[in-house]
């Protein structure tokens, strides 16, 4: 299985850095992983500060993985026990085939504590502080209000499959989190969307592509789908934020 091969090569390459732990979150941990379509979302905890030399070694490791099937989908953020606290702190991350810094969000932290998959070393509970009460809900509201609502108004993105999929699925996940205080998978989110009033034909399109092997949307359908999605999502986000 290409996923297992890639993870084995990644863990072998990390071994000289003696990681404290390597965890999977997202679809890979939550039981909704689709090989070739889902990202491989990982967190690695190192026992020493991530300075320039360590960053160079990590970049070299990821460069060596290029050419391995699915390597472009492997995303990993690097923490240390001393930097694990605080959802606002940015950490060195490899994603989209480059190094940059980003936070480990309350959603990711909650995933790790709830269903994180240990690939190596200590479990999340031994290293990662729990998410404080209210922090997850607060983050979800800000993400919908400050990021996704703004993006809905940028029409050019919404003919692309990735924007339609993530926009609608993230909204459904956010709604369940705010209503019930729990996280759900993308597959569960897809089942929730019709009950939230999402356009049936757009939900069916996402299901066909994510789980039935259908190809990307194109032509007049992609344009019409973009309009349906934006018309629904803008009003839906406004209502969700107003009621939070």
Coordinates of N, CA and C in Angstrom, one line a residue:
X1 N 0.9 -1.2 0.0 CA 0.0 0.0 0.0 C 0.9 1.2 0.0
X2 N 0.7 2.1 -1.0 CA 1.6 3.3 -1.1 C 1.6 4.1 0.2
X3 N 0.5 4.3 0.9 CA 0.5 5.1 2.1 C 1.5 4.5 3.2
X4 N 1.4 3.2 3.4 CA 2.3 2.5 4.4 C 3.7 2.6 4.0
X5 N 4.0 2.5 2.7 CA 5.4 2.6 2.2 C 5.9 4.0 2.5
X6 N 5.1 5.0 2.2 CA 5.5 6.4 2.4 C 5.8 6.7 3.9
X7 N 4.9 6.3 4.7 CA 5.0 6.5 6.2 C 6.2 5.8 6.7
X8 N 6.5 4.6 6.2 CA 7.7 3.9 6.7 C 9.0 4.6 6.3
X9 N 9.0 5.1 5.1 CA 10.2 5.9 4.6 C 10.3 7.2 5.4
X10 N 9.2 7.8 5.7 CA 9.3 9.0 6.5 C 9.8 8.8 7.9
X11 N 9.3 7.8 8.6 CA 9.7 7.4 9.9 C 11.2 7.0 9.9
X12 N 11.6 6.3 9.0 CA 13.0 5.9 8.9 C 13.9 7.1 8.7
X13 N 13.4 8.0 7.9 CA 14.2 9.3 7.7 C 14.3 10.1 8.9
X14 N 13.2 10.1 9.7 CA 13.2 10.9 11.0 C 14.1 10.3 12.1
X15 N 14.3 9.0 12.0 CA 15.0 8.3 13.1 C 16.3 9.0 13.6
X16 N 17.1 9.5 12.7 CA 18.3 10.2 13.3 C 18.1 11.4 14.1
X17 N 16.8 12.0 14.0 CA 16.5 13.1 14.8 C 15.8 12.7 16.1
X18 N 15.7 11.4 16.4 CA 15.2 10.8 17.6 C 13.9 11.5 18.1
X19 N 12.9 11.4 17.3 CA 11.6 12.1 17.6 C 11.0 11.5 18.9
X20 N 10.4 12.4 19.7 CA 9.7 11.9 20.9 C 8.4 11.2 20.5
X21 N 7.8 11.7 19.4 CA 6.5 11.2 19.0 C 6.2 11.6 17.6
X22 N 5.4 10.8 16.9 CA 4.9 11.1 15.6 C 3.4 10.7 15.6
X23 N 2.5 11.6 15.3 CA 1.1 11.3 15.3 C 0.4 11.7 14.0
X24 N -0.6 10.9 13.7 CA -1.5 11.3 12.6 C -2.8 11.9 13.1
X25 N -3.3 12.8 12.4 CA -4.6 13.4 12.7 C -5.4 13.5 11.4
X26 N -6.5 14.2 11.3 CA -7.3 14.3 10.1 C -7.8 13.0 9.7
X27 N -8.0 12.8 8.4 CA -8.6 11.6 7.8 C -7.9 10.3 8.1
X28 N -6.6 10.5 8.1 CA -5.7 9.3 8.3 C -5.9 8.7 9.7
X29 N -6.3 9.5 10.7 CA -6.5 9.0 12.0 C -8.0 8.8 12.3
X30 N -8.9 9.5 11.6 CA -10.3 9.5 11.9 C -11.1 8.5 11.1
X31 N -10.5 7.6 10.3 CA -11.2 6.5 9.6 C -11.9 6.9 8.3
X32 N -11.5 8.1 7.8 CA -12.1 8.6 6.6 C -11.1 8.8 5.5
X33 N -10.0 8.1 5.6 CA -8.8 8.3 4.6 C -9.1 7.6 3.3
X34 N -8.9 8.3 2.2 CA -9.1 7.8 0.9 C -7.7 7.9 0.2
X35 N -7.0 6.8 -0.1 CA -5.7 6.9 -0.6 C -5.7 7.6 -2.0
X36 N -4.8 8.5 -2.2 CA -4.7 9.3 -3.4 C -5.5 10.5 -3.4
X37 N -6.5 10.6 -2.5 CA -7.3 11.8 -2.4 C -7.1 12.6 -1.1
X38 N -7.0 11.9 0.0 CA -6.8 12.5 1.3 C -5.4 12.9 1.5
X39 N -5.2 14.0 2.3 CA -3.8 14.3 2.8 C -3.4 13.4 3.9
X40 N -2.1 13.3 4.1 CA -1.6 12.6 5.3 C -1.1 13.7 6.2
X41 N -1.9 13.9 7.2 CA -1.7 15.0 8.2 C -1.0 14.5 9.4
X42 N 0.3 15.0 9.7 CA 1.1 14.4 10.7 C 1.6 15.6 11.6
X43 N 1.9 15.2 12.9 CA 2.6 16.0 13.8 C 3.8 15.2 14.3
X44 N 5.0 15.9 14.3 CA 6.2 15.3 14.9 C 6.7 16.1 16.1
X45 N 7.0 15.5 17.2 CA 7.5 16.1 18.4 C 9.0 15.8 18.5
X46 N 9.9 16.8 18.4 CA 11.3 16.6 18.5 C 11.7 17.0 19.9
X47 N 12.8 16.4 20.4 CA 13.3 16.6 21.7 C 14.3 17.8 21.9
X48 N 14.5 18.6 20.8 CA 15.4 19.7 20.8 C 14.8 20.8 19.9
X49 N 15.2 22.1 20.2 CA 14.7 23.2 19.4 C 14.9 23.0 17.9
X50 N 13.9 23.5 17.2 CA 13.9 23.4 15.7 C 14.6 24.7 15.2
X51 N 15.9 24.6 15.2 CA 16.7 25.7 14.7 C 17.0 25.6 13.2
X52 N 17.9 26.4 12.7 CA 18.2 26.4 11.2 C 18.8 25.0 10.8
X53 N 19.7 24.4 11.6 CA 20.2 23.1 11.1 C 19.2 22.1 11.1
X54 N 18.3 22.0 12.1 CA 17.2 21.0 12.1 C 16.3 21.3 10.9
X55 N 15.9 22.5 10.7 CA 15.1 22.9 9.6 C 15.7 22.4 8.2
X56 N 17.0 22.6 8.1 CA 17.7 22.1 6.9 C 17.6 20.6 6.7
X57 N 17.8 19.9 7.9 CA 17.7 18.4 7.8 C 16.3 17.9 7.5
X58 N 15.3 18.6 8.0 CA 13.9 18.2 7.7 C 13.6 18.5 6.2
X59 N 14.0 19.7 5.7 CA 13.8 20.0 4.3 C 14.5 18.9 3.4
X60 N 15.6 18.5 3.8 CA 16.4 17.5 3.1 C 15.6 16.1 3.1
X61 N 15.1 15.8 4.3 CA 14.3 14.6 4.4 C 13.1 14.6 3.4
X62 N 12.3 15.7 3.4 CA 11.2 15.8 2.6 C 11.6 15.8 1.1
X63 N 12.7 16.4 0.8 CA 13.2 16.4 -0.6 C 13.5 15.0 -1.1
X64 N 14.1 14.2 -0.2 CA 14.4 12.8 -0.5 C 13.2 12.0 -0.8
X65 N 12.1 12.4 -0.2 CA 10.8 11.6 -0.4 C 10.1 11.9 -1.7
X66 N 10.5 13.0 -2.3 CA 9.9 13.4 -3.6 C 10.1 12.2 -4.6
X67 N 9.1 11.9 -5.3 CA 9.1 10.8 -6.2 C 8.5 9.5 -5.6
X68 N 8.4 9.5 -4.2 CA 7.6 8.4 -3.6 C 6.1 8.7 -3.8
X69 N 5.4 7.7 -4.2 CA 3.9 8.0 -4.4 C 3.3 8.6 -3.1
X70 N 2.5 9.6 -3.3 CA 1.7 10.4 -2.3 C 2.6 11.3 -1.5
X71 N 3.8 11.5 -1.8 CA 4.7 12.4 -1.0 C 4.2 13.8 -1.0
X72 N 3.6 14.2 -2.1 CA 3.1 15.6 -2.2 C 1.9 15.8 -1.3
X73 N 1.3 14.8 -0.7 CA 0.2 14.9 0.2 C 0.6 14.8 1.6
X74 N 1.8 14.5 1.9 CA 2.3 14.4 3.3 C 2.6 15.8 3.8
X75 N 1.9 16.1 4.9 CA 2.0 17.4 5.6 C 2.4 17.1 7.0
X76 N 3.4 17.8 7.5 CA 3.9 17.5 8.9 C 4.3 18.8 9.6
X77 N 3.8 19.0 10.8 CA 4.2 20.1 11.7 C 5.1 19.6 12.8
X78 N 6.2 20.4 13.1 CA 7.2 20.0 14.0 C 7.1 20.8 15.3
X79 N 6.9 20.1 16.4 CA 6.8 20.7 17.7 C 8.0 20.2 18.6
X80 N 8.1 20.8 19.8 CA 8.9 20.3 20.8 C 8.1 20.3 22.1
X81 N 8.4 19.5 23.1 CA 7.6 19.6 24.4 C 7.5 21.0 24.9
X82 N 8.5 21.8 24.8 CA 8.5 23.2 25.3 C 7.7 24.1 24.5
X83 N 7.3 23.8 23.2 CA 6.6 24.7 22.4 C 5.2 24.1 22.1
X84 N 4.8 23.1 22.7 CA 3.5 22.4 22.4 C 2.3 23.2 22.8
X85 N 2.4 24.0 23.9 CA 1.3 24.7 24.5 C 1.0 25.9 23.6
X86 N -0.3 26.3 23.6 CA -0.7 27.5 22.9 C -1.1 27.3 21.5
X87 N -2.4 27.4 21.2 CA -2.8 27.2 19.8 C -2.4 28.3 18.9
X88 N -2.0 29.5 19.4 CA -1.7 30.6 18.5 C -0.2 30.6 18.1
X89 N 0.6 29.7 18.7 CA 2.0 29.7 18.3 C 2.2 29.0 17.0
X90 N 3.1 29.6 16.2 CA 3.4 29.0 14.9 C 4.6 28.0 15.0
X91 N 4.5 27.0 14.2 CA 5.6 25.9 14.2 C 6.0 25.6 12.8
X92 N 7.3 25.2 12.7 CA 7.8 24.8 11.4 C 6.9 23.6 10.8
X93 N 6.5 23.8 9.5 CA 5.6 22.9 8.9 C 6.1 22.6 7.5
X94 N 6.0 21.3 7.1 CA 6.2 21.0 5.7 C 4.8 20.7 5.1
X95 N 4.4 21.4 4.1 CA 3.1 21.2 3.4 C 3.2 21.8 2.1
X96 N 2.4 21.3 1.1 CA 2.4 21.8 -0.2 C 3.8 21.9 -0.8
X97 N 4.7 21.0 -0.4 CA 6.1 20.8 -0.9 C 7.0 22.0 -0.5
X98 N 6.7 22.6 0.6 CA 7.6 23.7 1.1 C 7.6 23.8 2.6
X99 N 8.6 24.5 3.2 CA 8.6 24.7 4.6 C 8.0 26.1 4.9
X100 N 7.2 26.2 5.9 CA 6.7 27.5 6.4 C 6.3 27.3 7.9
X101 N 5.7 28.3 8.5 CA 5.3 28.2 9.9 C 3.8 28.4 9.9
X102 N 3.1 27.6 10.8 CA 1.7 27.8 11.0 C 1.3 27.2 12.4
X103 N 0.2 27.6 12.9 CA -0.2 27.0 14.3 C -0.7 25.6 14.2
X104 N -0.8 24.9 15.3 CA -1.5 23.7 15.4 C -2.8 24.1 16.1
X105 N -3.9 24.1 15.3 CA -5.2 24.7 15.7 C -5.9 23.9 16.8
X106 N -6.8 24.5 17.4 CA -7.6 23.8 18.4 C -8.3 22.6 17.8
X107 N -8.7 22.7 16.5 CA -9.3 21.5 15.8 C -8.3 20.4 15.8
X108 N -7.1 20.6 15.3 CA -6.1 19.6 15.2 C -5.8 19.0 16.6
X109 N -5.6 19.9 17.6 CA -5.3 19.5 19.0 C -6.4 18.6 19.5
X110 N -7.7 19.0 19.3 CA -8.8 18.1 19.7 C -8.8 16.8 19.0
X111 N -8.6 16.8 17.7 CA -8.5 15.5 17.0 C -7.4 14.6 17.6
X112 N -6.3 15.2 17.9 CA -5.2 14.4 18.4 C -5.6 13.8 19.8
X113 N -6.2 14.5 20.6 CA -6.6 14.0 21.9 C -7.8 13.0 21.8
X114 N -8.6 13.2 20.8 CA -9.8 12.4 20.7 C -9.6 11.1 19.9
X115 N -8.9 11.2 18.8 CA -8.7 10.0 18.0 C -7.3 9.9 17.3
X116 N -6.4 10.7 17.8 CA -5.0 10.7 17.2 C -4.4 9.3 17.1
X117 N -3.7 9.1 16.0 CA -3.1 7.8 15.7 C -1.6 7.9 16.0
X118 N -1.1 7.1 16.9 CA 0.3 7.2 17.3 C 1.1 6.3 16.3
X119 N 2.0 7.0 15.6 CA 2.8 6.2 14.6 C 4.2 5.9 15.3
X120 N 4.5 6.7 16.3 CA 5.8 6.5 17.0 C 5.8 7.2 18.3
X121 N 6.3 6.5 19.3 CA 6.6 7.2 20.6 C 5.4 7.5 21.5
X122 N 5.4 8.6 22.2 CA 4.5 8.9 23.2 C 3.1 9.3 22.6
X123 N 2.0 9.0 23.4 CA 0.7 9.5 22.9 C 0.5 11.0 23.1
X124 N -0.4 11.6 22.4 CA -0.7 13.0 22.6 C -0.9 13.5 24.0
X125 N -1.6 12.7 24.8 CA -1.9 13.1 26.2 C -0.7 13.3 27.0
X126 N 0.4 12.7 26.6 CA 1.7 12.8 27.4 C 2.5 14.1 27.1
X127 N 2.1 14.7 26.0 CA 3.0 15.8 25.5 C 2.2 17.1 25.2
X128 N 1.0 16.9 24.7 CA 0.2 18.0 24.2 C -0.9 18.5 25.3
X129 N -0.8 19.7 25.7 CA -1.8 20.2 26.7 C -3.2 20.0 26.2
X130 N -4.2 19.8 27.0 CA -5.6 19.7 26.5 C -6.1 21.0 26.0
X131 N -7.1 21.0 25.2 CA -7.7 22.2 24.7 C -8.6 22.8 25.7
X132 N -8.4 24.1 26.2 CA -9.3 24.7 27.2 C -10.7 24.8 26.8
X133 N -11.6 24.8 27.8 CA -13.0 24.9 27.5 C -13.3 26.2 26.7
X134 N -14.1 26.1 25.7 CA -14.5 27.2 24.8 C -13.5 27.6 23.7
X135 N -12.3 27.0 23.8 CA -11.3 27.4 22.7 C -11.6 26.8 21.4
X136 N -12.1 25.6 21.4 CA -12.5 24.9 20.1 C -13.7 25.7 19.4
X137 N -14.7 25.9 20.2 CA -15.9 26.7 19.6 C -15.5 28.0 19.2
X138 N -14.7 28.7 19.9 CA -14.2 30.1 19.5 C -13.4 30.1 18.2
X139 N -12.6 29.1 18.1 CA -11.8 29.0 16.9 C -12.7 28.7 15.7
X140 N -13.6 27.8 15.8 CA -14.5 27.4 14.7 C -15.3 28.6 14.2
X141 N -15.8 29.4 15.2 CA -16.6 30.6 14.8 C -15.7 31.6 14.0
X142 N -14.5 31.8 14.5 CA -13.6 32.7 13.9 C -13.2 32.2 12.5
X143 N -13.0 30.9 12.3 CA -12.6 30.4 11.1 C -13.7 30.6 10.0
X144 N -14.9 30.3 10.4 CA -16.0 30.5 9.5 C -16.2 32.0 9.2
X145 N -16.1 32.9 10.2 CA -16.4 34.3 10.0 C -15.3 35.0 9.3
X146 N -14.0 34.8 9.7 CA -12.9 35.6 9.2 C -12.2 35.0 8.0
X147 N -12.3 33.7 7.8 CA -11.7 33.1 6.6 C -12.7 32.7 5.6
X148 N -13.6 31.7 5.9 CA -14.5 31.2 4.9 C -15.5 32.2 4.4
X149 N -16.0 33.0 5.2 CA -17.0 34.0 4.7 C -16.4 35.0 3.8
X150 N -15.1 35.3 4.0 CA -14.4 36.2 3.1 C -14.2 35.5 1.8
X151 N -13.8 34.2 1.9 CA -13.5 33.5 0.6 C -14.7 33.3 -0.2
X152 N -15.9 33.2 0.4 CA -17.1 33.0 -0.4 C -17.3 34.1 -1.4
X153 N -16.9 35.3 -1.0 CA -17.0 36.5 -1.9 C -16.0 36.5 -3.0
X154 N -15.0 35.6 -3.0 CA -14.0 35.6 -4.1 C -14.4 34.5 -5.1
X155 N -15.2 35.0 -6.1 CA -15.8 34.0 -7.0 C -14.9 33.1 -7.7
X156 N -13.7 33.6 -8.1 CA -12.8 32.8 -8.9 C -12.4 31.4 -8.4
X157 N -12.4 31.3 -7.1 CA -12.0 30.0 -6.5 C -13.0 28.9 -6.7
X158 N -14.2 29.2 -6.8 CA -15.3 28.2 -6.5 C -15.7 27.4 -7.7
X159 N -15.0 27.5 -8.8 CA -15.1 26.5 -9.9 C -14.2 25.3 -9.6
X160 N -13.3 25.4 -8.6 CA -12.4 24.4 -8.3 C -13.0 23.4 -7.3
X161 N -12.8 22.1 -7.5 CA -13.3 21.1 -6.7 C -12.9 21.3 -5.2
X162 N -11.6 21.6 -5.0 CA -11.1 21.7 -3.6 C -11.8 22.7 -2.8
X163 N -12.2 23.8 -3.4 CA -12.9 24.9 -2.7 C -14.3 24.5 -2.3
X164 N -15.0 23.9 -3.3 CA -16.4 23.4 -3.0 C -16.4 22.4 -1.9
X165 N -15.5 21.4 -2.0 CA -15.4 20.3 -1.1 C -15.1 20.8 0.3
X166 N -14.0 21.6 0.5 CA -13.6 22.0 1.8 C -14.5 23.1 2.4
X167 N -15.0 23.9 1.5 CA -16.0 24.9 2.0 C -17.2 24.3 2.6
X168 N -17.8 23.4 1.9 CA -19.1 22.8 2.4 C -18.8 21.8 3.6
X169 N -17.8 21.0 3.5 CA -17.5 20.0 4.5 C -17.1 20.7 5.8
X170 N -16.2 21.7 5.7 CA -15.8 22.5 6.9 C -17.0 23.2 7.6
X171 N -17.9 23.7 6.8 CA -19.1 24.3 7.3 C -19.9 23.3 8.1
X172 N -20.1 22.1 7.5 CA -20.9 21.1 8.2 C -20.2 20.7 9.5
X173 N -18.9 20.5 9.5 CA -18.1 20.1 10.7 C -18.2 21.2 11.7
X174 N -18.1 22.5 11.3 CA -18.2 23.6 12.3 C -19.6 23.6 12.9
X175 N -20.6 23.4 12.1 CA -22.0 23.4 12.7 C -22.2 22.3 13.8
X176 N -21.7 21.1 13.5 CA -21.9 20.0 14.5 C -21.0 20.3 15.7
X177 N -19.9 20.9 15.5 CA -19.0 21.2 16.7 C -19.7 22.2 17.6
X178 N -20.3 23.3 17.0 CA -20.9 24.3 17.8 C -22.2 23.8 18.4
X179 N -22.9 22.9 17.8 CA -24.2 22.4 18.3 C -24.0 21.3 19.4
X180 N -23.0 20.5 19.1 CA -22.9 19.3 19.9 C -21.6 19.1 20.6
X181 N -20.6 20.0 20.3 CA -19.3 20.0 21.0 C -18.4 18.9 20.6
X182 N -18.6 18.3 19.4 CA -17.8 17.2 19.0 C -17.3 17.4 17.6
X183 N -16.3 16.6 17.2 CA -15.8 16.6 15.9 C -16.4 15.5 15.1
X184 N -16.5 15.7 13.8 CA -17.0 14.7 12.9 C -16.0 14.6 11.7
X185 N -16.1 13.4 11.0 CA -15.3 13.2 9.8 C -15.9 13.9 8.6
X186 N -15.1 13.9 7.5 CA -15.6 14.5 6.3 C -16.8 13.6 5.7
X187 N -16.7 12.3 5.9 CA -17.8 11.5 5.4 C -19.1 11.8 6.2
X188 N -18.9 11.9 7.5 CA -20.1 12.3 8.4 C -20.6 13.7 8.0
X189 N -19.7 14.6 7.7 CA -20.1 15.9 7.3 C -21.0 15.9 6.0
X190 N -20.6 15.0 5.1 CA -21.3 14.9 3.8 C -22.8 14.4 4.1
X191 N -22.9 13.6 5.1 CA -24.3 13.1 5.4 C -25.1 14.2 6.1
X192 N -24.4 15.1 6.8 CA -25.1 16.2 7.6 C -25.6 17.3 6.6
X193 N -24.9 17.5 5.5 CA -25.1 18.7 4.7 C -26.5 18.8 4.2
X194 N -27.2 17.7 3.7 CA -28.6 17.9 3.2 C -29.5 18.4 4.3
X195 N -29.3 18.0 5.5 CA -30.2 18.5 6.6 C -29.9 19.9 7.0
X196 N -28.8 20.4 6.5 CA -28.4 21.8 6.8 C -28.9 22.7 5.6
X197 N -29.5 22.1 4.6 CA -30.1 22.9 3.5 C -29.1 23.0 2.3
X198 N -28.0 22.3 2.3 CA -27.1 22.4 1.2 C -27.7 21.9 -0.1
X199 N -27.3 22.4 -1.3 CA -27.9 22.0 -2.5 C -27.6 20.5 -2.8
X200 N -28.7 19.7 -3.0 CA -28.6 18.3 -3.1 C -27.6 17.9 -4.2
X201 N -27.7 18.6 -5.4 CA -26.8 18.2 -6.5 C -25.3 18.5 -6.3
X202 N -25.1 19.5 -5.4 CA -23.7 19.7 -5.1 C -23.2 18.7 -4.1
X203 N -24.0 18.3 -3.1 CA -23.6 17.2 -2.2 C -23.4 15.9 -3.0
X204 N -24.2 15.6 -3.9 CA -24.1 14.4 -4.7 C -22.8 14.5 -5.5
X205 N -22.4 15.6 -6.0 CA -21.2 15.8 -6.8 C -20.0 15.5 -5.9
X206 N -20.0 16.1 -4.7 CA -18.9 15.8 -3.8 C -18.7 14.3 -3.5
X207 N -19.9 13.7 -3.2 CA -19.8 12.2 -2.9 C -19.3 11.4 -4.1
X208 N -19.7 11.7 -5.3 CA -19.2 11.0 -6.5 C -17.7 11.1 -6.6
X209 N -17.2 12.3 -6.4 CA -15.8 12.5 -6.6 C -14.9 12.0 -5.5
X210 N -15.4 12.1 -4.2 CA -14.6 11.7 -3.1 C -14.6 10.2 -2.9
X211 N -15.8 9.6 -3.2 CA -15.9 8.2 -2.8 C -16.3 7.2 -3.9
X212 N -16.7 7.8 -5.0 CA -17.1 6.9 -6.1 C -16.1 7.0 -7.3
X213 N -15.1 7.7 -7.2 CA -14.1 7.8 -8.3 C -14.4 8.6 -9.5
X214 N -15.4 9.5 -9.4 CA -15.7 10.4 -10.5 C -14.6 11.4 -10.7
X215 N -14.5 11.9 -11.9 CA -13.5 12.9 -12.3 C -13.9 14.3 -11.9
X216 N -13.0 15.2 -12.1 CA -13.3 16.6 -11.6 C -14.5 17.2 -12.4
X217 N -15.1 18.2 -11.8 CA -16.2 18.9 -12.4 C -15.6 19.8 -13.5
X218 N -16.4 20.0 -14.6 CA -15.9 20.8 -15.7 C -17.1 21.5 -16.4
X219 N -16.7 22.5 -17.2 CA -17.7 23.1 -18.1 C -18.8 23.9 -17.4
X220 N -20.0 23.8 -18.0 CA -21.1 24.6 -17.4 C -21.5 24.1 -16.0
X221 N -21.3 22.8 -15.7 CA -21.6 22.3 -14.4 C -20.7 23.0 -13.4
X222 N -19.5 23.1 -13.6 CA -18.5 23.7 -12.7 C -18.9 25.1 -12.4
X223 N -19.4 25.9 -13.4 CA -19.8 27.3 -13.2 C -21.1 27.3 -12.4
X224 N -22.1 26.5 -12.8 CA -23.3 26.4 -12.0 C -23.1 26.0 -10.6
X225 N -22.3 25.0 -10.4 CA -22.0 24.5 -9.0 C -21.4 25.6 -8.2
X226 N -20.5 26.4 -8.8 CA -19.9 27.5 -8.0 C -21.0 28.5 -7.5
X227 N -21.9 28.8 -8.4 CA -23.0 29.7 -8.0 C -23.9 29.1 -6.9
X228 N -24.2 27.9 -7.1 CA -25.1 27.2 -6.0 C -24.4 27.2 -4.7
X229 N -23.1 26.8 -4.7 CA -22.3 26.7 -3.5 C -22.2 28.1 -2.8
X230 N -21.8 29.1 -3.5 CA -21.6 30.4 -2.9 C -22.9 31.0 -2.4
X231 N -24.0 30.8 -3.2 CA -25.3 31.3 -2.7 C -25.7 30.7 -1.4
X232 N -25.5 29.4 -1.3 CA -25.8 28.7 -0.1 C -24.9 29.0 1.1
X233 N -23.6 29.0 0.8 CA -22.6 29.0 1.9 C -22.5 30.4 2.5
X234 N -22.7 31.5 1.8 CA -22.6 32.8 2.3 C -23.7 33.0 3.4
X235 N -24.9 32.7 3.0 CA -26.0 32.9 4.0 C -25.9 31.9 5.1
X236 N -25.5 30.7 4.9 CA -25.4 29.7 5.9 C -24.3 30.1 7.0
X237 N -23.2 30.6 6.5 CA -22.2 31.0 7.5 C -22.6 32.2 8.3
X238 N -23.3 33.2 7.6 CA -23.8 34.3 8.3 C -24.8 33.9 9.5
X239 N -25.6 32.9 9.2 CA -26.6 32.5 10.2 C -25.9 31.7 11.3
X240 N -24.9 30.9 11.0 CA -24.2 30.2 12.0 C -23.5 31.1 12.9
X241 N -22.8 32.1 12.4 CA -22.0 33.1 13.2 C -23.0 33.9 14.1
X242 N -24.1 34.3 13.5 CA -25.0 35.1 14.2 C -25.6 34.4 15.4
X243 N -25.8 33.1 15.3 CA -26.4 32.3 16.3 C -25.4 31.7 17.3
X244 N -24.1 32.0 17.1 CA -23.1 31.4 18.0 C -22.9 32.2 19.3

